[in-house]
Amino acid sequence: MKQFRQLFLKFCLGMLVGFGCIFIIYCITLPAIPFVYVGF
Amino acid sequence: MNPAGPSSSSATRATRNWARLSTTVFLAGFVSAILLVRQIPPAPVFSPQLRRANYWQSYESAYFASLRAYEQPIHDLLRDGYIPIVVFGDSSIRGTGAVGDAVWTRQLEQRLQAVNARVRVVNYAQNAGDLMGPFLFHHLQAKFPAAYYIVQWHFSSEVGVRHPFHMWLTSEIALRDGDNNPAVHHSFKIVPVTSPEERYTFVLAGLDILTHYLDAGNWIRYRWLGRPLVNSNRQVEIQPLSEAAESDVTMDKFIPPTTAGTADQMSGFFLAHLGARHTYIQRPWQERAAYFEEMYPSRLRSHLLVLSGDFNPYYAPHQDATAMNIWRTIWDQLRADMARIPNLRWVSYSGSNGLMQVEDFIDLGHMTPHGQQRVAEAVAGNLLGKGGWFDPANPGAEKLPEIMAGRWCETRSLRPYQMEPFRLMAPRPSRFYSTYGPALYGEFYFAHPDTRLRFQVTAGHHVLRTSAHFNPAAYEHLPAVEATDGVQLEVALLSTDGHRSVVYDRTIDPLNRPADRVILPVEVAFDVSPGAEIEVFVGPGKSGQSNRDWVYLGPLTIQ
């Protein structure tokens, strides 16, 4: 039971890291493109 | 042999197996997260009420609509039986300077819908979007060849420059389409990838293909963290983009440059474009024709309109008469050139061809609502004219929608757009007959005699609720012979053996009964036997005439 709980926590941690990576990629995309554009 | 003995060895093995197992489970969690985010549908390119991107839903405020997000609206429209006309271009094509129904693409849609109600104009134009337009056009055209496309083209667009603004999209299109996309082929040949920024966008585009992370971020902004807003209590709040109203303002006047700096900047734009035009027109005709064949191949031209906007000749440069003359000459030359390209549907709006006047422009290229009206007229005239997209006499043209007047229609075989008149009925009729065809005016169903709406519900006790009223123009200020003689409104039950029993019957005669000139509530309770149908019937009045029987039913429910 204890082992199962540990494996479950590992799985959750993996998901958390996955979501975190996606969020970090999103955050670094935001300043990748200039914000202000004037013209056509 | 292990000096520590067999039990120690098996303990090491167990630890190693455990470590391996927990790593695998960790990786499974990681991959599950990626796969979960991949399931997220694309976040909208624009709010449905706007039908074009506003400032907050564009790359200028870090809302990077994914390639999938551009595909989704076209996919949905085609699936539901509509005819999408997709527009690509820059801010002048976007209609900056007008709001709501004054935007030229909305006006175009209304004009085309008068001929074919299925037309939907999708405005994908954005600031500097003329450079990205050909990339998106070819990507979407290959996916949705049944849609129609309007692509802005002017001289500088043909150089193949990719603006850093668009690289998150142009790089993804390049990764997905490769050289099969003529715009990708042409652009990367003319302007190779050299900047580290563009290489970086290829990495981001690859990550988006794998994870759809842009949609995940865009949904957050669309649903929750959209834009900062100062409310009436002078407090800053965050408004979701799904609720963001039009942030454009109407500009209906020509605004001459106010400072020398502005005039110089505009002059710079003008002269840069003049240079690009000059370079283009100097090239041999065969080369230019080959360019058009490569970028806008003959096989695609049946569903393509190329739209060229011109800079405002009244704006800049004010004193340079030589530059102005060159500009006019080149434009005339271009028109002659375009006429030589076979089957190319081309509309140019320009001061030089007399279509646009000074009051049609705000500045160098943006149009006032009046100018946008002129462009909508010019484009609609081209599309509806002889051999146009919606000309019934043109063999390749889109056919007019199926007529639903004067015959029984089973609603299960109808497309969503044909069901729109019944959207305020619950349940919707299973079949109907309408002498003049079904129609919805605002919240009211136009139930001109003869109208028969048949509903199927489960057996048992039910209550039907709706309302009925007349358009005053049917009886006010008219000689009695021309006014309506009223209508008969009936609710009947049709059993499986063909028996028809009327459970509600009244005449509505607003000419002779002032009490009938209001919205009359209708509520009928009845018991339905298994398999029976409910019929709502609207027939002519006592003299059997149906002229000016302009009667409307309100939202209808059967509970």
PDB file of N, CA, C and O in Angstrom, chain A residues 3 6-7 10-11 13-15 17-19 21-22 25-26 28-30 32-35 37 39-40, chain B residues 18 21 25-26 28-30 32-33 36-37 60 62 64 90-91 127-128 165 200 213 217 221 365-366:
ATOM      1  N   GLN A   3       3.942   1.419  -0.986  1.00  0.00           N
ATOM      2  CA  GLN A   3       4.651   1.495  -2.279  1.00  0.00           C
ATOM      3  C   GLN A   3       3.727   2.059  -3.357  1.00  0.00           C
ATOM      4  O   GLN A   3       4.124   2.866  -4.187  1.00  0.00           O
ATOM      5  N   GLN A   6       3.522   5.662  -2.986  1.00  0.00           N
ATOM      6  CA  GLN A   6       4.749   6.327  -3.463  1.00  0.00           C
ATOM      7  C   GLN A   6       4.761   6.407  -4.992  1.00  0.00           C
ATOM      8  O   GLN A   6       5.127   7.429  -5.583  1.00  0.00           O
ATOM      9  N   LEU A   7       4.314   5.304  -5.620  1.00  0.00           N
ATOM     10  CA  LEU A   7       4.278   5.300  -7.096  1.00  0.00           C
ATOM     11  C   LEU A   7       3.266   6.338  -7.599  1.00  0.00           C
ATOM     12  O   LEU A   7       3.506   7.042  -8.573  1.00  0.00           O
ATOM     13  N   LYS A  10       4.797   9.653  -7.390  1.00  0.00           N
ATOM     14  CA  LYS A  10       5.783   9.816  -8.475  1.00  0.00           C
ATOM     15  C   LYS A  10       5.068  10.201  -9.766  1.00  0.00           C
ATOM     16  O   LYS A  10       5.510  11.069 -10.530  1.00  0.00           O
ATOM     17  N   PHE A  11       3.939   9.522 -10.022  1.00  0.00           N
ATOM     18  CA  PHE A  11       3.162   9.798 -11.230  1.00  0.00           C
ATOM     19  C   PHE A  11       2.659  11.250 -11.208  1.00  0.00           C
ATOM     20  O   PHE A  11       2.782  11.982 -12.193  1.00  0.00           O
ATOM     21  N   LEU A  13       3.950  13.686  -9.549  1.00  0.00           N
ATOM     22  CA  LEU A  13       5.112  14.575  -9.698  1.00  0.00           C
ATOM     23  C   LEU A  13       5.492  14.698 -11.169  1.00  0.00           C
ATOM     24  O   LEU A  13       5.783  15.794 -11.675  1.00  0.00           O
ATOM     25  N   GLY A  14       5.466  13.562 -11.866  1.00  0.00           N
ATOM     26  CA  GLY A  14       5.763  13.564 -13.305  1.00  0.00           C
ATOM     27  C   GLY A  14       4.802  14.468 -14.059  1.00  0.00           C
ATOM     28  O   GLY A  14       5.201  15.272 -14.909  1.00  0.00           O
ATOM     29  N   MET A  15       3.518  14.367 -13.707  1.00  0.00           N
ATOM     30  CA  MET A  15       2.513  15.222 -14.373  1.00  0.00           C
ATOM     31  C   MET A  15       2.775  16.691 -14.058  1.00  0.00           C
ATOM     32  O   MET A  15       2.706  17.549 -14.948  1.00  0.00           O
ATOM     33  N   VAL A  17       5.566  18.100 -13.278  1.00  0.00           N
ATOM     34  CA  VAL A  17       6.747  18.563 -14.028  1.00  0.00           C
ATOM     35  C   VAL A  17       6.374  18.787 -15.491  1.00  0.00           C
ATOM     36  O   VAL A  17       6.777  19.770 -16.130  1.00  0.00           O
ATOM     37  N   GLY A  18       5.535  17.893 -16.041  1.00  0.00           N
ATOM     38  CA  GLY A  18       5.074  18.033 -17.434  1.00  0.00           C
ATOM     39  C   GLY A  18       4.323  19.331 -17.639  1.00  0.00           C
ATOM     40  O   GLY A  18       4.633  20.120 -18.545  1.00  0.00           O
ATOM     41  N   PHE A  19       3.341  19.569 -16.759  1.00  0.00           N
ATOM     42  CA  PHE A  19       2.574  20.821 -16.849  1.00  0.00           C
ATOM     43  C   PHE A  19       3.498  22.028 -16.657  1.00  0.00           C
ATOM     44  O   PHE A  19       3.366  23.041 -17.340  1.00  0.00           O
ATOM     45  N   CYS A  21       6.677  22.279 -17.323  1.00  0.00           N
ATOM     46  CA  CYS A  21       7.501  22.509 -18.530  1.00  0.00           C
ATOM     47  C   CYS A  21       6.698  23.259 -19.584  1.00  0.00           C
ATOM     48  O   CYS A  21       7.191  24.210 -20.207  1.00  0.00           O
ATOM     49  N   ILE A  22       5.437  22.831 -19.784  1.00  0.00           N
ATOM     50  CA  ILE A  22       4.588  23.478 -20.798  1.00  0.00           C
ATOM     51  C   ILE A  22       4.360  24.942 -20.416  1.00  0.00           C
ATOM     52  O   ILE A  22       4.437  25.840 -21.256  1.00  0.00           O
ATOM     53  N   ILE A  25       7.496  26.933 -21.113  1.00  0.00           N
ATOM     54  CA  ILE A  25       7.647  27.205 -22.559  1.00  0.00           C
ATOM     55  C   ILE A  25       6.710  28.348 -22.952  1.00  0.00           C
ATOM     56  O   ILE A  25       7.066  29.254 -23.701  1.00  0.00           O
ATOM     57  N   TYR A  26       5.473  28.291 -22.440  1.00  0.00           N
ATOM     58  CA  TYR A  26       4.513  29.350 -22.769  1.00  0.00           C
ATOM     59  C   TYR A  26       5.044  30.707 -22.294  1.00  0.00           C
ATOM     60  O   TYR A  26       4.987  31.689 -23.030  1.00  0.00           O
ATOM     61  N   ILE A  28       8.137  31.647 -21.761  1.00  0.00           N
ATOM     62  CA  ILE A  28       9.285  32.175 -22.517  1.00  0.00           C
ATOM     63  C   ILE A  28       8.897  32.561 -23.940  1.00  0.00           C
ATOM     64  O   ILE A  28       9.596  33.299 -24.600  1.00  0.00           O
ATOM     65  N   THR A  29       7.728  32.100 -24.403  1.00  0.00           N
ATOM     66  CA  THR A  29       7.259  32.519 -25.734  1.00  0.00           C
ATOM     67  C   THR A  29       6.795  33.968 -25.702  1.00  0.00           C
ATOM     68  O   THR A  29       6.975  34.699 -26.660  1.00  0.00           O
ATOM     69  N   LEU A  30       6.194  34.356 -24.570  1.00  0.00           N
ATOM     70  CA  LEU A  30       5.547  35.675 -24.531  1.00  0.00           C
ATOM     71  C   LEU A  30       6.483  36.819 -24.913  1.00  0.00           C
ATOM     72  O   LEU A  30       6.138  37.630 -25.765  1.00  0.00           O
ATOM     73  N   ALA A  32       9.119  36.557 -26.607  1.00  0.00           N
ATOM     74  CA  ALA A  32       9.906  36.207 -27.797  1.00  0.00           C
ATOM     75  C   ALA A  32       9.538  37.068 -28.999  1.00  0.00           C
ATOM     76  O   ALA A  32      10.288  37.202 -29.940  1.00  0.00           O
ATOM     77  N   ILE A  33       8.358  37.651 -28.944  1.00  0.00           N
ATOM     78  CA  ILE A  33       7.857  38.429 -30.075  1.00  0.00           C
ATOM     79  C   ILE A  33       7.723  39.878 -29.589  1.00  0.00           C
ATOM     80  O   ILE A  33       7.236  40.109 -28.489  1.00  0.00           O
ATOM     81  N   PRO A  34       8.118  40.846 -30.379  1.00  0.00           N
ATOM     82  CA  PRO A  34       7.985  42.241 -29.932  1.00  0.00           C
ATOM     83  C   PRO A  34       6.539  42.590 -29.629  1.00  0.00           C
ATOM     84  O   PRO A  34       5.632  42.130 -30.285  1.00  0.00           O
ATOM     85  N   PHE A  35       6.346  43.423 -28.613  1.00  0.00           N
ATOM     86  CA  PHE A  35       4.996  43.685 -28.133  1.00  0.00           C
ATOM     87  C   PHE A  35       4.290  44.802 -28.876  1.00  0.00           C
ATOM     88  O   PHE A  35       3.104  44.769 -29.058  1.00  0.00           O
ATOM     89  N   TYR A  37       3.621  47.331 -32.038  1.00  0.00           N
ATOM     90  CA  TYR A  37       3.793  47.487 -33.473  1.00  0.00           C
ATOM     91  C   TYR A  37       2.991  48.700 -33.907  1.00  0.00           C
ATOM     92  O   TYR A  37       1.835  48.865 -33.539  1.00  0.00           O
ATOM     93  N   GLY A  39       1.963  50.832 -37.342  1.00  0.00           N
ATOM     94  CA  GLY A  39       1.990  50.860 -38.805  1.00  0.00           C
ATOM     95  C   GLY A  39       0.896  49.989 -39.369  1.00  0.00           C
ATOM     96  O   GLY A  39      -0.197  49.937 -38.822  1.00  0.00           O
ATOM     97  N   PHE A  40       1.202  49.296 -40.449  1.00  0.00           N
ATOM     98  CA  PHE A  40       0.175  48.500 -41.122  1.00  0.00           C
ATOM     99  C   PHE A  40       0.300  47.033 -40.776  1.00  0.00           C
ATOM    100  O   PHE A  40      -0.171  46.169 -41.413  1.00  0.00           O
TER     101      PHE A  40
ATOM    102  N   TRP B  18      13.192  -1.050  -7.998  1.00  0.00           N
ATOM    103  CA  TRP B  18      12.278  -0.024  -7.469  1.00  0.00           C
ATOM    104  C   TRP B  18      12.597   1.336  -8.078  1.00  0.00           C
ATOM    105  O   TRP B  18      11.678   2.068  -8.520  1.00  0.00           O
ATOM    106  N   LEU B  21      11.407   1.325 -11.606  1.00  0.00           N
ATOM    107  CA  LEU B  21       9.939   1.407 -11.663  1.00  0.00           C
ATOM    108  C   LEU B  21       9.449   2.831 -11.379  1.00  0.00           C
ATOM    109  O   LEU B  21       8.603   3.372 -12.088  1.00  0.00           O
ATOM    110  N   VAL B  25       7.383   5.346 -13.784  1.00  0.00           N
ATOM    111  CA  VAL B  25       6.095   5.936 -13.390  1.00  0.00           C
ATOM    112  C   VAL B  25       6.163   7.464 -13.485  1.00  0.00           C
ATOM    113  O   VAL B  25       5.225   8.109 -13.958  1.00  0.00           O
ATOM    114  N   PHE B  26       7.319   8.018 -13.070  1.00  0.00           N
ATOM    115  CA  PHE B  26       7.510   9.473 -13.170  1.00  0.00           C
ATOM    116  C   PHE B  26       7.399   9.919 -14.642  1.00  0.00           C
ATOM    117  O   PHE B  26       6.685  10.870 -14.977  1.00  0.00           O
ATOM    118  N   ALA B  28       5.956   8.290 -17.025  1.00  0.00           N
ATOM    119  CA  ALA B  28       4.572   8.079 -17.481  1.00  0.00           C
ATOM    120  C   ALA B  28       3.717   9.287 -17.090  1.00  0.00           C
ATOM    121  O   ALA B  28       2.874   9.749 -17.877  1.00  0.00           O
ATOM    122  N   GLY B  29       3.938   9.812 -15.886  1.00  0.00           N
ATOM    123  CA  GLY B  29       3.207  11.006 -15.445  1.00  0.00           C
ATOM    124  C   GLY B  29       3.532  12.192 -16.336  1.00  0.00           C
ATOM    125  O   GLY B  29       2.636  12.932 -16.764  1.00  0.00           O
ATOM    126  N   PHE B  30       4.813  12.353 -16.659  1.00  0.00           N
ATOM    127  CA  PHE B  30       5.273  13.462 -17.506  1.00  0.00           C
ATOM    128  C   PHE B  30       4.605  13.384 -18.887  1.00  0.00           C
ATOM    129  O   PHE B  30       4.021  14.362 -19.374  1.00  0.00           O
ATOM    130  N   SER B  32       1.945  11.706 -19.670  1.00  0.00           N
ATOM    131  CA  SER B  32       0.480  11.874 -19.545  1.00  0.00           C
ATOM    132  C   SER B  32       0.110  13.346 -19.536  1.00  0.00           C
ATOM    133  O   SER B  32      -0.899  13.746 -20.137  1.00  0.00           O
ATOM    134  N   ALA B  33       0.917  14.157 -18.839  1.00  0.00           N
ATOM    135  CA  ALA B  33       0.632  15.599 -18.797  1.00  0.00           C
ATOM    136  C   ALA B  33       0.682  16.186 -20.199  1.00  0.00           C
ATOM    137  O   ALA B  33      -0.197  16.957 -20.605  1.00  0.00           O
ATOM    138  N   LEU B  36      -2.248  15.029 -22.169  1.00  0.00           N
ATOM    139  CA  LEU B  36      -3.463  15.682 -21.672  1.00  0.00           C
ATOM    140  C   LEU B  36      -3.593  17.088 -22.273  1.00  0.00           C
ATOM    141  O   LEU B  36      -4.656  17.479 -22.752  1.00  0.00           O
ATOM    142  N   VAL B  37      -2.485  17.828 -22.271  1.00  0.00           N
ATOM    143  CA  VAL B  37      -2.518  19.190 -22.831  1.00  0.00           C
ATOM    144  C   VAL B  37      -2.780  19.122 -24.339  1.00  0.00           C
ATOM    145  O   VAL B  37      -3.455  19.986 -24.904  1.00  0.00           O
ATOM    146  N   GLU B  60      -0.002  41.314 -30.900  1.00  0.00           N
ATOM    147  CA  GLU B  60       0.499  42.548 -30.281  1.00  0.00           C
ATOM    148  C   GLU B  60       0.338  42.537 -28.769  1.00  0.00           C
ATOM    149  O   GLU B  60       0.952  43.318 -28.072  1.00  0.00           O
ATOM    150  N   ALA B  62       0.559  39.481 -27.155  1.00  0.00           N
ATOM    151  CA  ALA B  62       1.043  38.144 -26.831  1.00  0.00           C
ATOM    152  C   ALA B  62      -0.068  37.090 -26.797  1.00  0.00           C
ATOM    153  O   ALA B  62      -0.035  36.177 -26.003  1.00  0.00           O
ATOM    154  N   PHE B  64      -0.977  34.410 -29.114  1.00  0.00           N
ATOM    155  CA  PHE B  64      -0.487  33.790 -30.351  1.00  0.00           C
ATOM    156  C   PHE B  64      -1.454  32.694 -30.771  1.00  0.00           C
ATOM    157  O   PHE B  64      -1.328  31.549 -30.321  1.00  0.00           O
ATOM    158  N   ASP B  90      -3.493  43.064 -44.202  1.00  0.00           N
ATOM    159  CA  ASP B  90      -2.932  43.887 -43.129  1.00  0.00           C
ATOM    160  C   ASP B  90      -4.040  44.672 -42.418  1.00  0.00           C
ATOM    161  O   ASP B  90      -5.215  44.363 -42.575  1.00  0.00           O
ATOM    162  N   SER B  91      -3.654  45.716 -41.680  1.00  0.00           N
ATOM    163  CA  SER B  91      -4.642  46.421 -40.860  1.00  0.00           C
ATOM    164  C   SER B  91      -5.672  47.160 -41.702  1.00  0.00           C
ATOM    165  O   SER B  91      -6.804  47.346 -41.262  1.00  0.00           O
ATOM    166  N   ASN B 127      -2.507  43.390 -38.252  1.00  0.00           N
ATOM    167  CA  ASN B 127      -1.417  44.312 -38.560  1.00  0.00           C
ATOM    168  C   ASN B 127      -0.244  43.574 -39.202  1.00  0.00           C
ATOM    169  O   ASN B 127       0.207  42.558 -38.665  1.00  0.00           O
ATOM    170  N   ALA B 128       0.229  44.103 -40.312  1.00  0.00           N
ATOM    171  CA  ALA B 128       1.338  43.527 -41.071  1.00  0.00           C
ATOM    172  C   ALA B 128       1.022  42.129 -41.583  1.00  0.00           C
ATOM    173  O   ALA B 128       1.902  41.409 -42.040  1.00  0.00           O
ATOM    174  N   PHE B 165       7.043  39.223 -36.021  1.00  0.00           N
ATOM    175  CA  PHE B 165       5.717  39.036 -35.440  1.00  0.00           C
ATOM    176  C   PHE B 165       5.096  37.690 -35.764  1.00  0.00           C
ATOM    177  O   PHE B 165       4.358  37.136 -34.985  1.00  0.00           O
ATOM    178  N   TYR B 200      15.065  30.040 -33.269  1.00  0.00           N
ATOM    179  CA  TYR B 200      14.414  29.825 -31.981  1.00  0.00           C
ATOM    180  C   TYR B 200      12.914  29.573 -32.182  1.00  0.00           C
ATOM    181  O   TYR B 200      12.317  28.696 -31.540  1.00  0.00           O
ATOM    182  N   TYR B 213       0.959  23.814 -26.644  1.00  0.00           N
ATOM    183  CA  TYR B 213       1.057  24.641 -25.449  1.00  0.00           C
ATOM    184  C   TYR B 213       0.489  26.051 -25.652  1.00  0.00           C
ATOM    185  O   TYR B 213       0.018  26.693 -24.718  1.00  0.00           O
ATOM    186  N   GLY B 217      -2.163  28.161 -23.149  1.00  0.00           N
ATOM    187  CA  GLY B 217      -1.973  29.525 -22.656  1.00  0.00           C
ATOM    188  C   GLY B 217      -3.067  30.467 -23.134  1.00  0.00           C
ATOM    189  O   GLY B 217      -3.579  31.288 -22.374  1.00  0.00           O
ATOM    190  N   ARG B 221      -6.021  32.978 -21.142  1.00  0.00           N
ATOM    191  CA  ARG B 221      -6.303  34.391 -21.381  1.00  0.00           C
ATOM    192  C   ARG B 221      -7.731  34.590 -21.899  1.00  0.00           C
ATOM    193  O   ARG B 221      -8.375  35.587 -21.595  1.00  0.00           O
ATOM    194  N   GLY B 365      -3.193  54.600 -45.494  1.00  0.00           N
ATOM    195  CA  GLY B 365      -3.805  53.432 -46.113  1.00  0.00           C
ATOM    196  C   GLY B 365      -5.061  52.955 -45.439  1.00  0.00           C
ATOM    197  O   GLY B 365      -5.848  52.206 -46.032  1.00  0.00           O
ATOM    198  N   HIS B 366      -5.288  53.341 -44.195  1.00  0.00           N
ATOM    199  CA  HIS B 366      -6.504  52.926 -43.499  1.00  0.00           C
ATOM    200  C   HIS B 366      -7.697  53.683 -44.055  1.00  0.00           C
ATOM    201  O   HIS B 366      -7.565  54.842 -44.455  1.00  0.00           O
TER     202      HIS B 366
END
